[in-house]
PDB file of C-alpha atoms in Angstrom:
ATOM      1  CA  MET J  30     -27.563 -25.496 -39.391  1.00  0.00           C
ATOM      2  CA  MET J  31     -25.066 -25.929 -36.597  1.00  0.00           C
ATOM      3  CA  LYS J  32     -26.431 -25.949 -33.059  1.00  0.00           C
ATOM      4  CA  LEU J  33     -25.344 -23.215 -30.626  1.00  0.00           C
ATOM      5  CA  LYS J  34     -23.745 -25.802 -28.312  1.00  0.00           C
ATOM      6  CA  ASN J  35     -21.541 -27.105 -31.127  1.00  0.00           C
ATOM      7  CA  MET J  36     -20.587 -23.569 -32.162  1.00  0.00           C
ATOM      8  CA  LYS J  37     -19.328 -22.846 -28.621  1.00  0.00           C
ATOM      9  CA  TRP J  38     -17.069 -25.903 -28.746  1.00  0.00           C
ATOM     10  CA  LEU J  39     -15.756 -25.003 -32.173  1.00  0.00           C
ATOM     11  CA  LEU J  40     -15.033 -21.432 -31.092  1.00  0.00           C
ATOM     12  CA  SER J  41     -13.267 -22.684 -27.946  1.00  0.00           C
ATOM     13  CA  LEU J  42     -11.048 -24.994 -30.005  1.00  0.00           C
ATOM     14  CA  LEU J  43     -10.128 -22.175 -32.384  1.00  0.00           C
ATOM     15  CA  VAL J  44      -9.186 -19.771 -29.542  1.00  0.00           C
ATOM     16  CA  LEU J  45      -7.276 -22.294 -27.402  1.00  0.00           C
ATOM     17  CA  PRO J  46      -3.956 -22.130 -29.354  1.00  0.00           C
ATOM     18  CA  PHE J  47      -3.827 -18.360 -28.876  1.00  0.00           C
ATOM     19  CA  LEU J  48      -4.265 -18.661 -25.121  1.00  0.00           C
ATOM     20  CA  VAL J  49      -1.620 -21.336 -24.722  1.00  0.00           C
ATOM     21  CA  SER J  50       0.957 -19.536 -26.869  1.00  0.00           C
ATOM     22  CA  CYS J  51       1.509 -16.800 -24.271  1.00  0.00           C
ATOM     23  CA  GLY J  52       3.678 -18.378 -21.592  1.00  0.00           C
ATOM     24  CA  TRP J  53       5.066 -16.789 -18.426  1.00  0.00           C
ATOM     25  CA  GLU J  54       8.500 -16.650 -20.052  1.00  0.00           C
ATOM     26  CA  ASP J  55       7.152 -13.960 -22.378  1.00  0.00           C
ATOM     27  CA  LEU J  56       6.522 -11.585 -19.496  1.00  0.00           C
ATOM     28  CA  PRO J  57       9.230  -9.088 -18.535  1.00  0.00           C
ATOM     29  CA  SER J  58      11.180  -9.864 -15.365  1.00  0.00           C
ATOM     30  CA  TYR J  59      11.507  -6.599 -13.489  1.00  0.00           C
ATOM     31  CA  GLU J  60      14.703  -6.180 -11.482  1.00  0.00           C
ATOM     32  CA  ASP J  61      13.954  -2.948  -9.585  1.00  0.00           C
ATOM     33  CA  ALA J  62      13.387  -3.313  -5.845  1.00  0.00           C
ATOM     34  CA  ASN J  63      12.771   0.327  -4.953  1.00  0.00           C
ATOM     35  CA  ILE J  64      10.436   2.367  -2.822  1.00  0.00           C
ATOM     36  CA  THR J  65       9.260   5.238  -5.028  1.00  0.00           C
ATOM     37  CA  ALA J  66       6.863   7.080  -2.681  1.00  0.00           C
ATOM     38  CA  CYS J  67       5.898   7.115   0.989  1.00  0.00           C
ATOM     39  CA  GLN J  68       2.772   8.416   2.738  1.00  0.00           C
ATOM     40  CA  PHE J  69       1.447   8.407   6.298  1.00  0.00           C
ATOM     41  CA  ARG J  70      -2.159   8.264   7.512  1.00  0.00           C
ATOM     42  CA  TYR J  71      -3.943   8.447  10.855  1.00  0.00           C
ATOM     43  CA  ARG J  72      -6.942   6.155  11.436  1.00  0.00           C
ATOM     44  CA  TRP J  73      -9.546   6.336  14.181  1.00  0.00           C
ATOM     45  CA  ALA J  74     -12.970   5.013  15.101  1.00  0.00           C
ATOM     46  CA  SER J  75     -15.570   7.730  14.568  1.00  0.00           C
ATOM     47  CA  ASP J  76     -17.832   8.748  17.423  1.00  0.00           C
ATOM     48  CA  VAL J  77     -20.237  10.372  14.926  1.00  0.00           C
ATOM     49  CA  TYR J  78     -20.462   8.060  11.902  1.00  0.00           C
ATOM     50  CA  ILE J  79     -21.980   4.653  12.637  1.00  0.00           C
ATOM     51  CA  ASP J  80     -22.394   1.712  10.243  1.00  0.00           C
ATOM     52  CA  ASP J  81     -26.119   1.261   9.534  1.00  0.00           C
ATOM     53  CA  VAL J  82     -25.861  -2.526   9.398  1.00  0.00           C
ATOM     54  CA  THR J  83     -23.546  -3.407  12.291  1.00  0.00           C
ATOM     55  CA  GLY J  84     -24.049  -0.385  14.526  1.00  0.00           C
ATOM     56  CA  GLU J  85     -20.257  -0.157  14.899  1.00  0.00           C
ATOM     57  CA  PRO J  86     -18.325   3.103  14.495  1.00  0.00           C
ATOM     58  CA  LEU J  87     -16.852   3.663  11.031  1.00  0.00           C
ATOM     59  CA  ILE J  88     -13.074   3.783  10.724  1.00  0.00           C
ATOM     60  CA  LEU J  89     -12.012   7.131   9.296  1.00  0.00           C
ATOM     61  CA  GLU J  90      -8.599   8.222   8.124  1.00  0.00           C
ATOM     62  CA  MET J  91      -6.725  11.411   7.365  1.00  0.00           C
ATOM     63  CA  GLN J  92      -3.656  11.568   5.159  1.00  0.00           C
ATOM     64  CA  MET J  93      -0.732  13.444   6.634  1.00  0.00           C
ATOM     65  CA  SER J  94       1.379  15.744   4.524  1.00  0.00           C
ATOM     66  CA  ALA J  95       4.574  13.779   3.888  1.00  0.00           C
ATOM     67  CA  ASN J  96       7.674  15.138   2.207  1.00  0.00           C
ATOM     68  CA  ALA J  97       9.819  12.079   1.455  1.00  0.00           C
ATOM     69  CA  THR J  98      13.457  12.140   0.405  1.00  0.00           C
ATOM     70  CA  ILE J  99      14.238   8.799  -1.224  1.00  0.00           C
ATOM     71  CA  ASP J 100      17.809   7.605  -1.769  1.00  0.00           C
ATOM     72  CA  ALA J 101      17.607   4.445  -3.892  1.00  0.00           C
ATOM     73  CA  GLU J 102      21.377   3.886  -3.729  1.00  0.00           C
ATOM     74  CA  ALA J 103      21.446   3.869   0.077  1.00  0.00           C
ATOM     75  CA  GLY J 104      18.008   2.281   0.443  1.00  0.00           C
ATOM     76  CA  THR J 105      16.703   5.046   2.700  1.00  0.00           C
ATOM     77  CA  VAL J 106      13.482   7.028   2.905  1.00  0.00           C
ATOM     78  CA  ASN J 107      13.544  10.100   5.149  1.00  0.00           C
ATOM     79  CA  VAL J 108      10.131  11.629   5.690  1.00  0.00           C
ATOM     80  CA  ALA J 109       9.029  14.963   7.155  1.00  0.00           C
ATOM     81  CA  VAL J 110       5.433  14.480   8.361  1.00  0.00           C
ATOM     82  CA  THR J 111       3.015  17.371   8.958  1.00  0.00           C
ATOM     83  CA  VAL J 112      -0.410  16.921  10.536  1.00  0.00           C
ATOM     84  CA  PRO J 113      -3.064  18.851   8.585  1.00  0.00           C
ATOM     85  CA  ALA J 114      -5.317  21.417  10.235  1.00  0.00           C
ATOM     86  CA  ALA J 115      -8.599  20.305  11.763  1.00  0.00           C
ATOM     87  CA  GLN J 116     -11.426  20.145   9.221  1.00  0.00           C
ATOM     88  CA  SER J 117     -14.892  18.572   8.937  1.00  0.00           C
ATOM     89  CA  TYR J 118     -14.658  15.068  10.438  1.00  0.00           C
ATOM     90  CA  PHE J 119     -10.956  15.528  11.350  1.00  0.00           C
ATOM     91  CA  THR J 120     -11.841  17.580  14.420  1.00  0.00           C
ATOM     92  CA  THR J 121      -9.465  19.294  16.825  1.00  0.00           C
ATOM     93  CA  ALA J 122     -10.091  16.521  19.367  1.00  0.00           C
ATOM     94  CA  VAL J 123      -9.118  13.859  16.794  1.00  0.00           C
ATOM     95  CA  ARG J 124      -6.136  15.912  15.582  1.00  0.00           C
ATOM     96  CA  ASP J 125      -4.852  16.161  19.161  1.00  0.00           C
ATOM     97  CA  GLN J 126      -4.606  12.340  19.289  1.00  0.00           C
ATOM     98  CA  VAL J 127      -2.253  12.126  16.287  1.00  0.00           C
ATOM     99  CA  SER J 128       1.330  11.263  17.196  1.00  0.00           C
ATOM    100  CA  LEU J 129       4.257   9.312  15.797  1.00  0.00           C
ATOM    101  CA  ASN J 130       3.128   6.405  17.984  1.00  0.00           C
ATOM    102  CA  ASN J 131      -0.033   5.688  15.987  1.00  0.00           C
ATOM    103  CA  LEU J 132       0.534   6.405  12.295  1.00  0.00           C
ATOM    104  CA  CYS J 133       0.084   4.015   9.357  1.00  0.00           C
ATOM    105  CA  CYS J 134       2.655   4.028   6.568  1.00  0.00           C
ATOM    106  CA  GLN J 135       1.976   3.272   2.909  1.00  0.00           C
ATOM    107  CA  VAL J 136       4.596   3.005   0.176  1.00  0.00           C
ATOM    108  CA  THR J 137       4.648   2.742  -3.596  1.00  0.00           C
ATOM    109  CA  LEU J 138       7.056   0.165  -5.008  1.00  0.00           C
ATOM    110  CA  SER J 139       8.725  -0.602  -8.316  1.00  0.00           C
ATOM    111  CA  THR J 140       6.599  -2.540 -10.798  1.00  0.00           C
ATOM    112  CA  ALA J 141       5.752  -6.064  -9.550  1.00  0.00           C
ATOM    113  CA  ALA J 142       7.871  -5.702  -6.378  1.00  0.00           C
ATOM    114  CA  ARG J 143       6.826  -6.899  -2.897  1.00  0.00           C
ATOM    115  CA  ILE J 144       7.726  -5.567   0.554  1.00  0.00           C
ATOM    116  CA  ALA J 145       8.140  -7.376   3.863  1.00  0.00           C
ATOM    117  CA  PRO J 146       9.111  -6.091   7.302  1.00  0.00           C
ATOM    118  CA  SER J 147      12.460  -7.056   8.805  1.00  0.00           C
ATOM    119  CA  ASP J 148      14.054  -6.739  12.241  1.00  0.00           C
ATOM    120  CA  GLY J 149      10.731  -7.331  14.015  1.00  0.00           C
ATOM    121  CA  ASN J 150       8.843  -4.441  12.441  1.00  0.00           C
ATOM    122  CA  LYS J 151       5.114  -4.642  11.681  1.00  0.00           C
ATOM    123  CA  VAL J 152       3.735  -4.919   8.179  1.00  0.00           C
ATOM    124  CA  LEU J 153       2.849  -1.624   6.546  1.00  0.00           C
ATOM    125  CA  GLY J 154      -0.700  -0.352   6.928  1.00  0.00           C
ATOM    126  CA  ILE J 155      -0.940  -1.147  10.651  1.00  0.00           C
ATOM    127  CA  PRO J 156      -0.597   1.731  13.142  1.00  0.00           C
ATOM    128  CA  ASP J 157       2.924   1.661  14.534  1.00  0.00           C
ATOM    129  CA  ASN J 158       5.481   3.657  16.504  1.00  0.00           C
ATOM    130  CA  TRP J 159       7.414   5.783  13.994  1.00  0.00           C
ATOM    131  CA  THR J 160       9.703   7.451  16.544  1.00  0.00           C
ATOM    132  CA  VAL J 161      12.318   4.903  15.465  1.00  0.00           C
ATOM    133  CA  PRO J 162      13.482   3.827  11.977  1.00  0.00           C
ATOM    134  CA  HIS J 163      11.767   0.824  10.392  1.00  0.00           C
ATOM    135  CA  ASN J 164      13.515  -1.741   8.193  1.00  0.00           C
ATOM    136  CA  PHE J 165      12.001  -3.572   5.244  1.00  0.00           C
ATOM    137  CA  VAL J 166      13.097  -5.872   2.430  1.00  0.00           C
ATOM    138  CA  VAL J 167      11.784  -5.107  -1.056  1.00  0.00           C
ATOM    139  CA  THR J 168      11.868  -8.030  -3.481  1.00  0.00           C
ATOM    140  CA  ALA J 169      11.800  -7.359  -7.229  1.00  0.00           C
ATOM    141  CA  ALA J 170       9.869  -9.589  -9.633  1.00  0.00           C
ATOM    142  CA  ASP J 171      13.110 -11.312 -10.658  1.00  0.00           C
ATOM    143  CA  GLY J 172      13.952 -12.104  -7.006  1.00  0.00           C
ATOM    144  CA  THR J 173      16.453  -9.279  -6.443  1.00  0.00           C
ATOM    145  CA  LYS J 174      16.256  -8.157  -2.795  1.00  0.00           C
ATOM    146  CA  LYS J 175      17.089  -4.754  -1.367  1.00  0.00           C
ATOM    147  CA  ASN J 176      17.096  -3.558   2.251  1.00  0.00           C
ATOM    148  CA  TRP J 177      15.301  -0.287   2.980  1.00  0.00           C
ATOM    149  CA  THR J 178      15.017   1.920   6.055  1.00  0.00           C
ATOM    150  CA  ILE J 179      12.123   4.367   6.520  1.00  0.00           C
ATOM    151  CA  THR J 180      12.758   7.147   9.066  1.00  0.00           C
ATOM    152  CA  VAL J 181      10.467   9.983  10.100  1.00  0.00           C
ATOM    153  CA  THR J 182      12.932  12.856  10.402  1.00  0.00           C
ATOM    154  CA  SER J 183      10.454  15.500  11.591  1.00  0.00           C
ATOM    155  CA  PHE J 184       6.892  15.642  12.887  1.00  0.00           C
ATOM    156  CA  THR J 185       5.032  18.944  12.809  1.00  0.00           C
ATOM    157  CA  LYS J 186       1.649  19.375  14.389  1.00  0.00           C
TER     158      LYS J 186
END
């Protein structure tokens, strides 16, 4: 009877050709470099919820209502942002601190695309001043690059 150790080696040798046969060239090369959705969030350090281990305040966040108009031809995203009403941990005091100067932006991209800031803008996900347009470069999986501008066109509180 064959030992278990020898069976593992035999099985590995039988499976190896199947693993090697799938090269990177078999994968599709996506050419789309688009932003397909855009959201904004407000983050703050809680004065109520404390981490049990570190004793530090937890970072909470509230998603803003964002109505984005995306023009893929022009490479523009125009967003109308509305701050939601106060509720549970998003108190009136916290809501009063929300402004275009401290929002985080999040986008959804085409399959396998990447995004990078341009013209001195910050990377997405960091609170930033959205009173001015922000420029980004989206790079598709095949290397195609496209310039995008995200502008908050209205802010309702």
